[in-house]
mmCIF file of C-alpha atoms in Angstrom:
data_model
loop_
_atom_site.group_PDB
_atom_site.id
_atom_site.type_symbol
_atom_site.label_atom_id
_atom_site.label_comp_id
_atom_site.label_asym_id
_atom_site.label_seq_id
_atom_site.Cartn_x
_atom_site.Cartn_y
_atom_site.Cartn_z
ATOM 1 C CA UNK Z 1 9.825 -22.002 -1.312
ATOM 2 C CA UNK Z 2 7.945 -25.176 -0.439
ATOM 3 C CA UNK Z 3 4.202 -25.137 -0.013
ATOM 4 C CA UNK Z 4 4.262 -28.492 1.770
ATOM 5 C CA UNK Z 5 4.266 -28.982 5.525
ATOM 6 C CA UNK Z 6 7.476 -30.112 7.211
ATOM 7 C CA UNK Z 7 8.026 -33.807 8.002
ATOM 8 C CA UNK Z 8 5.698 -35.000 10.728
ATOM 9 C CA UNK Z 9 2.929 -32.531 9.892
ATOM 10 C CA UNK Z 10 -0.152 -33.249 7.830
ATOM 11 C CA UNK Z 11 -1.697 -30.689 5.523
ATOM 12 C CA UNK Z 12 -4.193 -28.553 7.385
ATOM 13 C CA UNK Z 13 -7.476 -27.836 5.624
ATOM 14 C CA UNK Z 14 -8.938 -24.351 5.928
ATOM 15 C CA UNK Z 15 -11.825 -24.784 8.324
ATOM 16 C CA UNK Z 16 -13.524 -21.401 8.250
ATOM 17 C CA UNK Z 17 -13.278 -18.010 6.539
ATOM 18 C CA UNK Z 18 -15.159 -14.934 7.720
ATOM 19 C CA UNK Z 19 -15.113 -11.172 7.279
ATOM 20 C CA UNK Z 20 -15.657 -8.075 9.402
ATOM 21 C CA UNK Z 21 -15.825 -4.353 8.633
ATOM 22 C CA UNK Z 22 -14.231 -1.568 10.667
ATOM 23 C CA UNK Z 23 -14.719 2.162 10.021
ATOM 24 C CA UNK Z 24 -12.388 4.682 11.648
ATOM 25 C CA UNK Z 25 -12.848 8.468 11.467
ATOM 26 C CA UNK Z 26 -9.812 10.414 10.297
ATOM 27 C CA UNK Z 27 -8.008 12.535 12.874
ATOM 28 C CA UNK Z 28 -8.353 15.526 10.523
ATOM 29 C CA UNK Z 29 -10.155 15.956 7.175
ATOM 30 C CA UNK Z 30 -8.076 14.286 4.456
ATOM 31 C CA UNK Z 31 -7.956 14.862 0.728
ATOM 32 C CA UNK Z 32 -5.812 14.704 -2.379
ATOM 33 C CA UNK Z 33 -6.078 16.084 -5.876
ATOM 34 C CA UNK Z 34 -9.284 14.264 -6.765
ATOM 35 C CA UNK Z 35 -11.037 13.092 -3.579
ATOM 36 C CA UNK Z 36 -11.714 14.004 0.060
ATOM 37 C CA UNK Z 37 -12.753 11.710 2.928
ATOM 38 C CA UNK Z 38 -13.500 11.814 6.653
ATOM 39 C CA UNK Z 39 -13.278 8.108 7.516
ATOM 40 C CA UNK Z 40 -11.495 4.973 6.369
ATOM 41 C CA UNK Z 41 -13.003 1.502 6.061
ATOM 42 C CA UNK Z 42 -10.936 -1.645 6.597
ATOM 43 C CA UNK Z 43 -12.345 -5.043 5.619
ATOM 44 C CA UNK Z 44 -10.821 -7.831 7.690
ATOM 45 C CA UNK Z 45 -10.591 -11.459 6.547
ATOM 46 C CA UNK Z 46 -10.042 -14.244 9.080
ATOM 47 C CA UNK Z 47 -9.045 -17.754 8.022
ATOM 48 C CA UNK Z 48 -8.817 -20.642 10.521
ATOM 49 C CA UNK Z 49 -7.060 -24.010 10.426
ATOM 50 C CA UNK Z 50 -5.444 -26.291 12.990
ATOM 51 C CA UNK Z 51 -6.628 -24.196 15.901
ATOM 52 C CA UNK Z 52 -4.912 -21.055 14.569
ATOM 53 C CA UNK Z 53 -6.162 -17.966 12.775
ATOM 54 C CA UNK Z 54 -4.657 -15.840 10.013
ATOM 55 C CA UNK Z 55 -5.596 -12.213 9.452
ATOM 56 C CA UNK Z 56 -5.686 -10.241 6.223
ATOM 57 C CA UNK Z 57 -7.313 -7.001 5.194
ATOM 58 C CA UNK Z 58 -8.031 -4.522 2.470
ATOM 59 C CA UNK Z 59 -9.221 -0.923 2.397
ATOM 60 C CA UNK Z 60 -12.308 0.052 0.428
ATOM 61 C CA UNK Z 61 -16.035 -0.532 0.291
ATOM 62 C CA UNK Z 62 -17.741 -2.518 3.030
ATOM 63 C CA UNK Z 63 -19.374 -4.638 0.309
ATOM 64 C CA UNK Z 64 -16.053 -6.469 -0.036
ATOM 65 C CA UNK Z 65 -16.976 -8.338 3.147
ATOM 66 C CA UNK Z 66 -20.014 -9.822 1.366
ATOM 67 C CA UNK Z 67 -17.756 -10.954 -1.474
ATOM 68 C CA UNK Z 68 -15.570 -12.779 1.036
ATOM 69 C CA UNK Z 69 -18.443 -14.611 2.726
ATOM 70 C CA UNK Z 70 -20.545 -15.264 -0.383
ATOM 71 C CA UNK Z 71 -18.040 -15.923 -3.179
ATOM 72 C CA UNK Z 72 -14.673 -16.730 -1.611
ATOM 73 C CA UNK Z 73 -15.238 -18.617 1.643
ATOM 74 C CA UNK Z 74 -17.043 -21.554 -0.066
ATOM 75 C CA UNK Z 75 -14.167 -22.212 -2.490
ATOM 76 C CA UNK Z 76 -11.438 -21.823 0.159
ATOM 77 C CA UNK Z 77 -12.959 -23.883 2.945
ATOM 78 C CA UNK Z 78 -11.545 -27.397 2.854
ATOM 79 C CA UNK Z 79 -8.494 -26.487 0.756
ATOM 80 C CA UNK Z 80 -5.012 -26.943 2.166
ATOM 81 C CA UNK Z 81 -3.901 -23.926 4.186
ATOM 82 C CA UNK Z 82 -0.371 -24.601 2.920
ATOM 83 C CA UNK Z 83 -1.227 -24.148 -0.773
ATOM 84 C CA UNK Z 84 -1.916 -20.418 -0.893
ATOM 85 C CA UNK Z 85 -1.297 -19.940 -4.641
ATOM 86 C CA UNK Z 86 -3.841 -22.680 -5.364
ATOM 87 C CA UNK Z 87 -6.365 -20.907 -3.161
ATOM 88 C CA UNK Z 88 -5.653 -17.618 -4.920
ATOM 89 C CA UNK Z 89 -6.300 -19.244 -8.286
ATOM 90 C CA UNK Z 90 -9.525 -20.809 -7.024
ATOM 91 C CA UNK Z 91 -10.775 -17.431 -5.808
ATOM 92 C CA UNK Z 92 -9.911 -15.765 -9.108
ATOM 93 C CA UNK Z 93 -11.847 -18.376 -11.065
ATOM 94 C CA UNK Z 94 -14.815 -18.177 -8.707
ATOM 95 C CA UNK Z 95 -15.378 -14.455 -9.317
ATOM 96 C CA UNK Z 96 -15.153 -14.501 -13.113
ATOM 97 C CA UNK Z 97 -18.762 -13.426 -13.570
ATOM 98 C CA UNK Z 98 -18.812 -11.192 -10.498
ATOM 99 C CA UNK Z 99 -16.040 -9.057 -12.008
ATOM 100 C CA UNK Z 100 -12.556 -9.283 -10.533
ATOM 101 C CA UNK Z 101 -11.269 -5.648 -10.567
ATOM 102 C CA UNK Z 102 -12.221 -3.237 -7.815
ATOM 103 C CA UNK Z 103 -13.722 -4.342 -4.527
ATOM 104 C CA UNK Z 104 -13.739 -8.014 -5.596
ATOM 105 C CA UNK Z 105 -9.964 -7.873 -6.067
ATOM 106 C CA UNK Z 106 -9.730 -6.269 -2.635
ATOM 107 C CA UNK Z 107 -11.681 -9.157 -1.137
ATOM 108 C CA UNK Z 108 -9.397 -11.717 -2.796
ATOM 109 C CA UNK Z 109 -6.410 -9.755 -1.525
ATOM 110 C CA UNK Z 110 -7.633 -9.762 2.069
ATOM 111 C CA UNK Z 111 -8.204 -13.528 2.045
ATOM 112 C CA UNK Z 112 -4.865 -14.211 0.342
ATOM 113 C CA UNK Z 113 -3.040 -12.170 3.001
ATOM 114 C CA UNK Z 114 -4.927 -14.022 5.736
ATOM 115 C CA UNK Z 115 -3.908 -17.361 4.206
ATOM 116 C CA UNK Z 116 -0.224 -16.416 4.063
ATOM 117 C CA UNK Z 117 -0.440 -15.302 7.679
ATOM 118 C CA UNK Z 118 -2.193 -18.543 8.609
ATOM 119 C CA UNK Z 119 0.363 -20.715 6.822
ATOM 120 C CA UNK Z 120 3.244 -18.973 8.570
ATOM 121 C CA UNK Z 121 1.512 -19.360 11.937
ATOM 122 C CA UNK Z 122 0.882 -23.074 11.318
ATOM 123 C CA UNK Z 123 4.581 -23.488 10.573
ATOM 124 C CA UNK Z 124 5.582 -21.333 13.540
ATOM 125 C CA UNK Z 125 7.480 -18.913 11.306
ATOM 126 C CA UNK Z 126 7.496 -15.162 10.823
ATOM 127 C CA UNK Z 127 6.121 -14.455 7.355
ATOM 128 C CA UNK Z 128 9.413 -12.977 6.163
ATOM 129 C CA UNK Z 129 11.174 -16.213 7.116
ATOM 130 C CA UNK Z 130 8.588 -18.255 5.208
ATOM 131 C CA UNK Z 131 8.963 -16.055 2.108
ATOM 132 C CA UNK Z 132 12.754 -15.840 2.405
ATOM 133 C CA UNK Z 133 14.385 -12.507 3.171
ATOM 134 C CA UNK Z 134 16.505 -10.373 0.868
ATOM 135 C CA UNK Z 135 17.040 -7.740 3.576
ATOM 136 C CA UNK Z 136 16.544 -7.296 7.292
ATOM 137 C CA UNK Z 137 15.301 -3.709 7.077
ATOM 138 C CA UNK Z 138 12.770 -2.147 4.726
ATOM 139 C CA UNK Z 139 13.144 1.554 3.774
ATOM 140 C CA UNK Z 140 10.010 3.683 4.128
ATOM 141 C CA UNK Z 141 8.820 7.170 3.254
ATOM 142 C CA UNK Z 142 6.423 9.318 5.263
ATOM 143 C CA UNK Z 143 3.250 9.899 3.248
ATOM 144 C CA UNK Z 144 0.418 12.338 3.897
ATOM 145 C CA UNK Z 145 0.625 16.085 3.359
ATOM 146 C CA UNK Z 146 -3.035 16.155 2.388
ATOM 147 C CA UNK Z 147 -4.416 19.041 0.334
ATOM 148 C CA UNK Z 148 -6.886 19.653 3.172
ATOM 149 C CA UNK Z 149 -4.070 20.483 5.610
ATOM 150 C CA UNK Z 150 -3.242 24.086 6.368
ATOM 151 C CA UNK Z 151 0.369 25.248 6.315
ATOM 152 C CA UNK Z 152 0.928 24.584 10.012
ATOM 153 C CA UNK Z 153 -0.504 21.051 9.865
ATOM 154 C CA UNK Z 154 1.650 20.156 6.892
ATOM 155 C CA UNK Z 155 4.750 21.573 8.578
ATOM 156 C CA UNK Z 156 4.092 19.663 11.823
ATOM 157 C CA UNK Z 157 3.609 16.383 10.006
ATOM 158 C CA UNK Z 158 6.743 16.722 7.924
ATOM 159 C CA UNK Z 159 8.857 17.708 10.909
ATOM 160 C CA UNK Z 160 7.456 14.818 12.927
ATOM 161 C CA UNK Z 161 8.623 12.356 10.293
ATOM 162 C CA UNK Z 162 11.994 13.961 9.669
ATOM 163 C CA UNK Z 163 13.000 15.297 13.077
ATOM 164 C CA UNK Z 164 10.916 13.092 15.352
ATOM 165 C CA UNK Z 165 11.280 9.734 13.605
ATOM 166 C CA UNK Z 166 14.340 10.213 11.400
ATOM 167 C CA UNK Z 167 12.544 9.300 8.157
ATOM 168 C CA UNK Z 168 14.643 10.666 5.255
ATOM 169 C CA UNK Z 169 11.894 10.584 2.595
ATOM 170 C CA UNK Z 170 8.516 12.356 2.688
ATOM 171 C CA UNK Z 171 5.582 12.876 0.325
ATOM 172 C CA UNK Z 172 2.778 15.426 0.046
ATOM 173 C CA UNK Z 173 -0.365 15.496 -2.075
ATOM 174 C CA UNK Z 174 -0.681 18.022 -4.899
ATOM 175 C CA UNK Z 175 -3.103 18.539 -7.788
ATOM 176 C CA UNK Z 176 -5.674 20.211 -5.564
ATOM 177 C CA UNK Z 177 -9.183 20.485 -7.072
ATOM 178 C CA UNK Z 178 -8.297 18.394 -10.107
ATOM 179 C CA UNK Z 179 -5.259 20.535 -10.879
ATOM 180 C CA UNK Z 180 -7.141 23.841 -10.829
ATOM 181 C CA UNK Z 181 -5.174 25.216 -7.862
ATOM 182 C CA UNK Z 182 -1.727 24.985 -9.400
ATOM 183 C CA UNK Z 183 -0.395 28.090 -7.652
ATOM 184 C CA UNK Z 184 -1.435 26.631 -4.301
ATOM 185 C CA UNK Z 185 0.340 23.396 -5.256
ATOM 186 C CA UNK Z 186 3.516 25.358 -5.919
ATOM 187 C CA UNK Z 187 3.252 27.153 -2.577
ATOM 188 C CA UNK Z 188 2.806 23.898 -0.693
ATOM 189 C CA UNK Z 189 5.773 22.258 -2.417
ATOM 190 C CA UNK Z 190 7.966 25.245 -1.566
ATOM 191 C CA UNK Z 191 6.743 25.167 2.029
ATOM 192 C CA UNK Z 192 7.413 21.437 2.252
ATOM 193 C CA UNK Z 193 10.974 21.908 1.070
ATOM 194 C CA UNK Z 194 11.434 24.639 3.679
ATOM 195 C CA UNK Z 195 10.146 22.314 6.431
ATOM 196 C CA UNK Z 196 12.683 19.560 5.770
ATOM 197 C CA UNK Z 197 16.439 19.395 5.453
ATOM 198 C CA UNK Z 198 18.298 19.485 2.156
ATOM 199 C CA UNK Z 199 19.223 15.847 2.701
ATOM 200 C CA UNK Z 200 15.582 14.721 2.940
ATOM 201 C CA UNK Z 201 14.021 13.432 -0.267
ATOM 202 C CA UNK Z 202 10.783 15.175 -1.250
ATOM 203 C CA UNK Z 203 8.079 13.304 -3.176
ATOM 204 C CA UNK Z 204 4.727 14.500 -4.568
ATOM 205 C CA UNK Z 205 1.552 12.657 -5.547
ATOM 206 C CA UNK Z 206 -1.032 14.236 -7.858
ATOM 207 C CA UNK Z 207 -3.457 11.267 -7.812
ATOM 208 C CA UNK Z 208 -4.049 11.717 -11.528
ATOM 209 C CA UNK Z 209 -5.246 15.303 -11.244
ATOM 210 C CA UNK Z 210 -3.217 16.949 -14.028
ATOM 211 C CA UNK Z 211 -3.232 16.868 -17.793
ATOM 212 C CA UNK Z 212 0.004 15.621 -19.416
ATOM 213 C CA UNK Z 213 1.183 19.073 -20.548
ATOM 214 C CA UNK Z 214 0.278 20.632 -17.206
ATOM 215 C CA UNK Z 215 2.329 17.962 -15.430
ATOM 216 C CA UNK Z 216 5.334 18.603 -17.680
ATOM 217 C CA UNK Z 217 5.114 22.355 -17.062
ATOM 218 C CA UNK Z 218 4.925 21.844 -13.311
ATOM 219 C CA UNK Z 219 7.816 19.391 -13.345
ATOM 220 C CA UNK Z 220 10.315 22.177 -13.976
ATOM 221 C CA UNK Z 221 9.203 23.839 -10.739
ATOM 222 C CA UNK Z 222 9.408 20.516 -8.927
ATOM 223 C CA UNK Z 223 12.953 20.007 -10.150
ATOM 224 C CA UNK Z 224 13.913 23.429 -8.776
ATOM 225 C CA UNK Z 225 12.778 22.192 -5.340
ATOM 226 C CA UNK Z 226 14.608 18.881 -5.714
ATOM 227 C CA UNK Z 227 11.476 16.758 -5.960
ATOM 228 C CA UNK Z 228 12.620 13.315 -7.057
ATOM 229 C CA UNK Z 229 9.338 11.359 -7.208
ATOM 230 C CA UNK Z 230 6.237 12.404 -9.183
ATOM 231 C CA UNK Z 231 3.429 9.956 -8.510
ATOM 232 C CA UNK Z 232 0.423 9.674 -10.807
ATOM 233 C CA UNK Z 233 0.898 13.032 -12.533
ATOM 234 C CA UNK Z 234 -1.985 11.918 -14.751
ATOM 235 C CA UNK Z 235 -4.445 9.056 -14.442
ATOM 236 C CA UNK Z 236 -2.728 5.691 -14.272
ATOM 237 C CA UNK Z 237 -5.097 4.600 -17.047
ATOM 238 C CA UNK Z 238 -3.361 7.089 -19.361
ATOM 239 C CA UNK Z 239 -0.293 5.005 -20.156
ATOM 240 C CA UNK Z 240 0.601 7.136 -23.182
ATOM 241 C CA UNK Z 241 0.409 10.270 -21.021
ATOM 242 C CA UNK Z 242 2.575 8.739 -18.306
ATOM 243 C CA UNK Z 243 5.125 7.606 -20.863
ATOM 244 C CA UNK Z 244 5.221 11.080 -22.448
ATOM 245 C CA UNK Z 245 5.700 12.769 -19.073
ATOM 246 C CA UNK Z 246 8.386 10.284 -18.066
ATOM 247 C CA UNK Z 247 10.376 11.112 -21.182
ATOM 248 C CA UNK Z 248 10.148 14.857 -20.514
ATOM 249 C CA UNK Z 249 10.897 15.219 -16.786
ATOM 250 C CA UNK Z 250 13.888 14.649 -14.535
ATOM 251 C CA UNK Z 251 12.083 13.247 -11.478
ATOM 252 C CA UNK Z 252 11.004 9.622 -11.390
ATOM 253 C CA UNK Z 253 7.437 8.934 -12.506
ATOM 254 C CA UNK Z 254 5.581 6.308 -10.465
ATOM 255 C CA UNK Z 255 2.167 4.643 -10.718
ATOM 256 C CA UNK Z 256 0.459 1.295 -10.297
ATOM 257 C CA UNK Z 257 -1.542 1.494 -7.078
ATOM 258 C CA UNK Z 258 -4.773 0.777 -8.985
ATOM 259 C CA UNK Z 259 -3.488 -2.462 -10.428
ATOM 260 C CA UNK Z 260 -6.076 -5.161 -9.700
ATOM 261 C CA UNK Z 261 -4.621 -7.860 -11.971
ATOM 262 C CA UNK Z 262 -1.167 -8.944 -13.072
ATOM 263 C CA UNK Z 263 -1.753 -8.004 -16.746
ATOM 264 C CA UNK Z 264 -2.333 -4.390 -15.604
ATOM 265 C CA UNK Z 265 1.289 -4.220 -14.456
ATOM 266 C CA UNK Z 266 2.531 -5.906 -17.619
ATOM 267 C CA UNK Z 267 0.767 -3.295 -19.766
ATOM 268 C CA UNK Z 268 2.176 -0.457 -17.655
ATOM 269 C CA UNK Z 269 5.720 -1.779 -17.955
ATOM 270 C CA UNK Z 270 5.351 -2.488 -21.684
ATOM 271 C CA UNK Z 271 4.305 1.144 -22.219
ATOM 272 C CA UNK Z 272 7.472 2.385 -20.475
ATOM 273 C CA UNK Z 273 5.111 4.427 -18.311
ATOM 274 C CA UNK Z 274 6.994 4.433 -14.989
ATOM 275 C CA UNK Z 275 10.458 4.636 -13.497
ATOM 276 C CA UNK Z 276 9.290 2.713 -10.435
ATOM 277 C CA UNK Z 277 6.310 0.371 -10.340
ATOM 278 C CA UNK Z 278 3.843 0.653 -7.469
ATOM 279 C CA UNK Z 279 1.673 -2.237 -6.352
ATOM 280 C CA UNK Z 280 -0.743 -2.686 -3.468
ATOM 281 C CA UNK Z 281 -1.085 -6.170 -1.969
ATOM 282 C CA UNK Z 282 -4.493 -5.208 -0.553
ATOM 283 C CA UNK Z 283 -5.780 -4.580 -4.091
ATOM 284 C CA UNK Z 284 -3.826 -6.583 -6.641
ATOM 285 C CA UNK Z 285 -4.633 -10.082 -5.363
ATOM 286 C CA UNK Z 286 -2.720 -10.266 -2.119
ATOM 287 C CA UNK Z 287 0.867 -11.179 -1.369
ATOM 288 C CA UNK Z 288 0.726 -13.901 -4.027
ATOM 289 C CA UNK Z 289 0.207 -11.434 -6.876
ATOM 290 C CA UNK Z 290 2.296 -8.643 -5.293
ATOM 291 C CA UNK Z 291 5.360 -10.889 -5.423
ATOM 292 C CA UNK Z 292 4.638 -11.636 -9.087
ATOM 293 C CA UNK Z 293 4.333 -7.910 -9.841
ATOM 294 C CA UNK Z 294 7.719 -7.392 -8.199
ATOM 295 C CA UNK Z 295 9.153 -10.081 -10.450
ATOM 296 C CA UNK Z 296 7.678 -8.380 -13.532
ATOM 297 C CA UNK Z 297 9.301 -5.113 -12.485
ATOM 298 C CA UNK Z 298 12.630 -6.838 -11.891
ATOM 299 C CA UNK Z 299 12.422 -8.415 -15.343
ATOM 300 C CA UNK Z 300 12.042 -4.872 -16.719
ATOM 301 C CA UNK Z 301 15.071 -3.704 -14.692
ATOM 302 C CA UNK Z 302 12.845 -1.565 -12.459
ATOM 303 C CA UNK Z 303 12.241 -1.349 -8.745
ATOM 304 C CA UNK Z 304 8.919 -1.767 -6.962
ATOM 305 C CA UNK Z 305 7.385 0.376 -4.229
ATOM 306 C CA UNK Z 306 4.470 -0.790 -2.115
ATOM 307 C CA UNK Z 307 1.384 1.403 -1.862
ATOM 308 C CA UNK Z 308 -0.143 2.084 1.580
ATOM 309 C CA UNK Z 309 -0.997 -0.656 4.168
ATOM 310 C CA UNK Z 310 2.591 -0.703 5.477
ATOM 311 C CA UNK Z 311 2.132 -3.558 7.937
ATOM 312 C CA UNK Z 312 0.896 -5.865 5.177
ATOM 313 C CA UNK Z 313 3.822 -4.985 2.943
ATOM 314 C CA UNK Z 314 6.733 -5.094 5.383
ATOM 315 C CA UNK Z 315 7.296 -8.865 5.096
ATOM 316 C CA UNK Z 316 6.922 -9.351 1.306
ATOM 317 C CA UNK Z 317 8.873 -6.124 0.715
ATOM 318 C CA UNK Z 318 11.763 -7.627 2.650
ATOM 319 C CA UNK Z 319 11.602 -10.685 0.395
ATOM 320 C CA UNK Z 320 12.194 -9.050 -3.016
ATOM 321 C CA UNK Z 321 15.569 -7.860 -4.340
ATOM 322 C CA UNK Z 322 14.257 -4.875 -6.305
ATOM 323 C CA UNK Z 323 12.402 -3.035 -3.545
ATOM 324 C CA UNK Z 324 12.727 0.747 -3.466
ATOM 325 C CA UNK Z 325 10.570 1.531 -0.435
ATOM 326 C CA UNK Z 326 7.311 1.046 1.489
ATOM 327 C CA UNK Z 327 4.775 3.842 1.888
ATOM 328 C CA UNK Z 328 4.326 4.834 5.554
ATOM 329 C CA UNK Z 329 0.889 6.340 4.863
ATOM 330 C CA UNK Z 330 -0.421 8.467 7.730
ATOM 331 C CA UNK Z 331 -4.052 7.336 7.485
ATOM 332 C CA UNK Z 332 -3.273 3.611 7.337
ATOM 333 C CA UNK Z 333 -0.533 3.807 9.963
ATOM 334 C CA UNK Z 334 -3.092 5.276 12.363
ATOM 335 C CA UNK Z 335 -5.819 2.769 11.448
ATOM 336 C CA UNK Z 336 -3.504 -0.239 11.718
ATOM 337 C CA UNK Z 337 -2.159 0.974 15.066
ATOM 338 C CA UNK Z 338 -5.708 1.371 16.410
ATOM 339 C CA UNK Z 339 -6.996 -2.006 15.233
ATOM 340 C CA UNK Z 340 -3.952 -4.241 15.696
ATOM 341 C CA UNK Z 341 -1.324 -5.057 18.247
ATOM 342 C CA UNK Z 342 2.179 -5.619 16.880
ATOM 343 C CA UNK Z 343 2.677 -2.377 14.933
ATOM 344 C CA UNK Z 344 6.214 -1.804 13.624
ATOM 345 C CA UNK Z 345 8.539 1.044 14.585
ATOM 346 C CA UNK Z 346 9.449 3.490 11.751
ATOM 347 C CA UNK Z 347 12.286 5.194 13.629
ATOM 348 C CA UNK Z 348 15.273 5.761 11.380
ATOM 349 C CA UNK Z 349 13.233 5.406 8.206
ATOM 350 C CA UNK Z 350 13.263 1.611 8.116
ATOM 351 C CA UNK Z 351 10.899 -1.140 9.232
ATOM 352 C CA UNK Z 352 12.315 -4.326 10.708
ATOM 353 C CA UNK Z 353 9.874 -7.197 10.197
ATOM 354 C CA UNK Z 354 10.664 -9.610 13.037
ATOM 355 C CA UNK Z 355 12.436 -12.618 11.531
ATOM 356 C CA UNK Z 356 12.788 -14.717 14.689
ATOM 357 C CA UNK Z 357 9.900 -13.766 16.956
ATOM 358 C CA UNK Z 358 6.149 -13.524 16.274
ATOM 359 C CA UNK Z 359 4.764 -15.989 13.708
ATOM 360 C CA UNK Z 360 2.938 -14.739 10.637
ATOM 361 C CA UNK Z 361 2.926 -11.018 9.930
ATOM 362 C CA UNK Z 362 2.885 -10.384 13.658
ATOM 363 C CA UNK Z 363 -0.433 -8.539 13.882
ATOM 364 C CA UNK Z 364 -3.271 -9.531 16.195
ATOM 365 C CA UNK Z 365 -6.618 -7.813 16.577
ATOM 366 C CA UNK Z 366 -6.452 -5.395 19.502
ATOM 367 C CA UNK Z 367 -8.852 -5.363 22.441
ATOM 368 C CA UNK Z 368 -10.118 -1.932 21.411
ATOM 369 C CA UNK Z 369 -10.882 -2.831 17.790
ATOM 370 C CA UNK Z 370 -14.492 -3.807 18.445
ATOM 371 C CA UNK Z 371 -15.558 -0.196 19.034
ATOM 372 C CA UNK Z 372 -14.829 0.536 15.356
ATOM 373 C CA UNK Z 373 -16.640 -2.494 13.966
ATOM 374 C CA UNK Z 374 -19.561 -1.654 11.716
ATOM 375 C CA UNK Z 375 -20.409 -5.058 10.227
#
């Protein structure tokens, strides 16, 4: 993949970088094994060059917007909009003393995504065409099933994905109250299996709520209900615990959504902690680092699954050979549909990033987005 403009074009310097914050209330109270929330904050990065604008975003603390304007914009402005990896490296070096993990990594990610979008728009290409496609369609799984849902809400959501949209993979949250409501977890898993067909894959996500032995004990019950994906059974920082669980259970163990740097993924893979690596382009350093994480997984003979933010991930997910799936996360699907025009259609359980139509990732800020802006 060339980072140079085509013949007849001159390199376009980045002229301006800015940030905005949008906060959207949830449609219903949401929660998982270790956290509850009633709103979601999206931090938007906008990068301009050559009369065009690229958009990128992350989810997290509003303070990430200050990181973009204070620490990142000065080192990106004036750099070539075509050399995104160079910009990513410049941002990483600029925040050494600010501390890269956490919201700073989210800020870098948002700007990196905006720069990839901008480059593709300058070249008049869909992002997937710029990256180079491995597939035309990207498999997804419906994700939600929050611990705060009652039985009827969970059933409606699962049936909407399976029967209404034809998505053949679905995930619910378990580990309620830091794993102290294990019987309730079992009931909800059984109810989820009853809501979907035998042919639909059932996944669970504990968000690190269990202890290693508790997760192993529960895994036998999960196997009885044909659960094939056990996400973060323990904290993703507990690599020894993940590795122990992986060796003891039949379902695939997955983790990696809290990877803020490339070495994080290397350590996880070296510990044999997962059967499928997860990575989030809105956290790990943008599309630039997400593609490198996918390469690390491929080198370990593993697949990669993208975490949340499905409209960010559709294009890079289509560009890697070892993709398993993209998370069609209820909260982010709703937020991205409210704030942006150009949302993708999940019908049939696959996203089709347009390869010959809209340039960039295809998203533009909607007319109604301003009502949610908080900074």
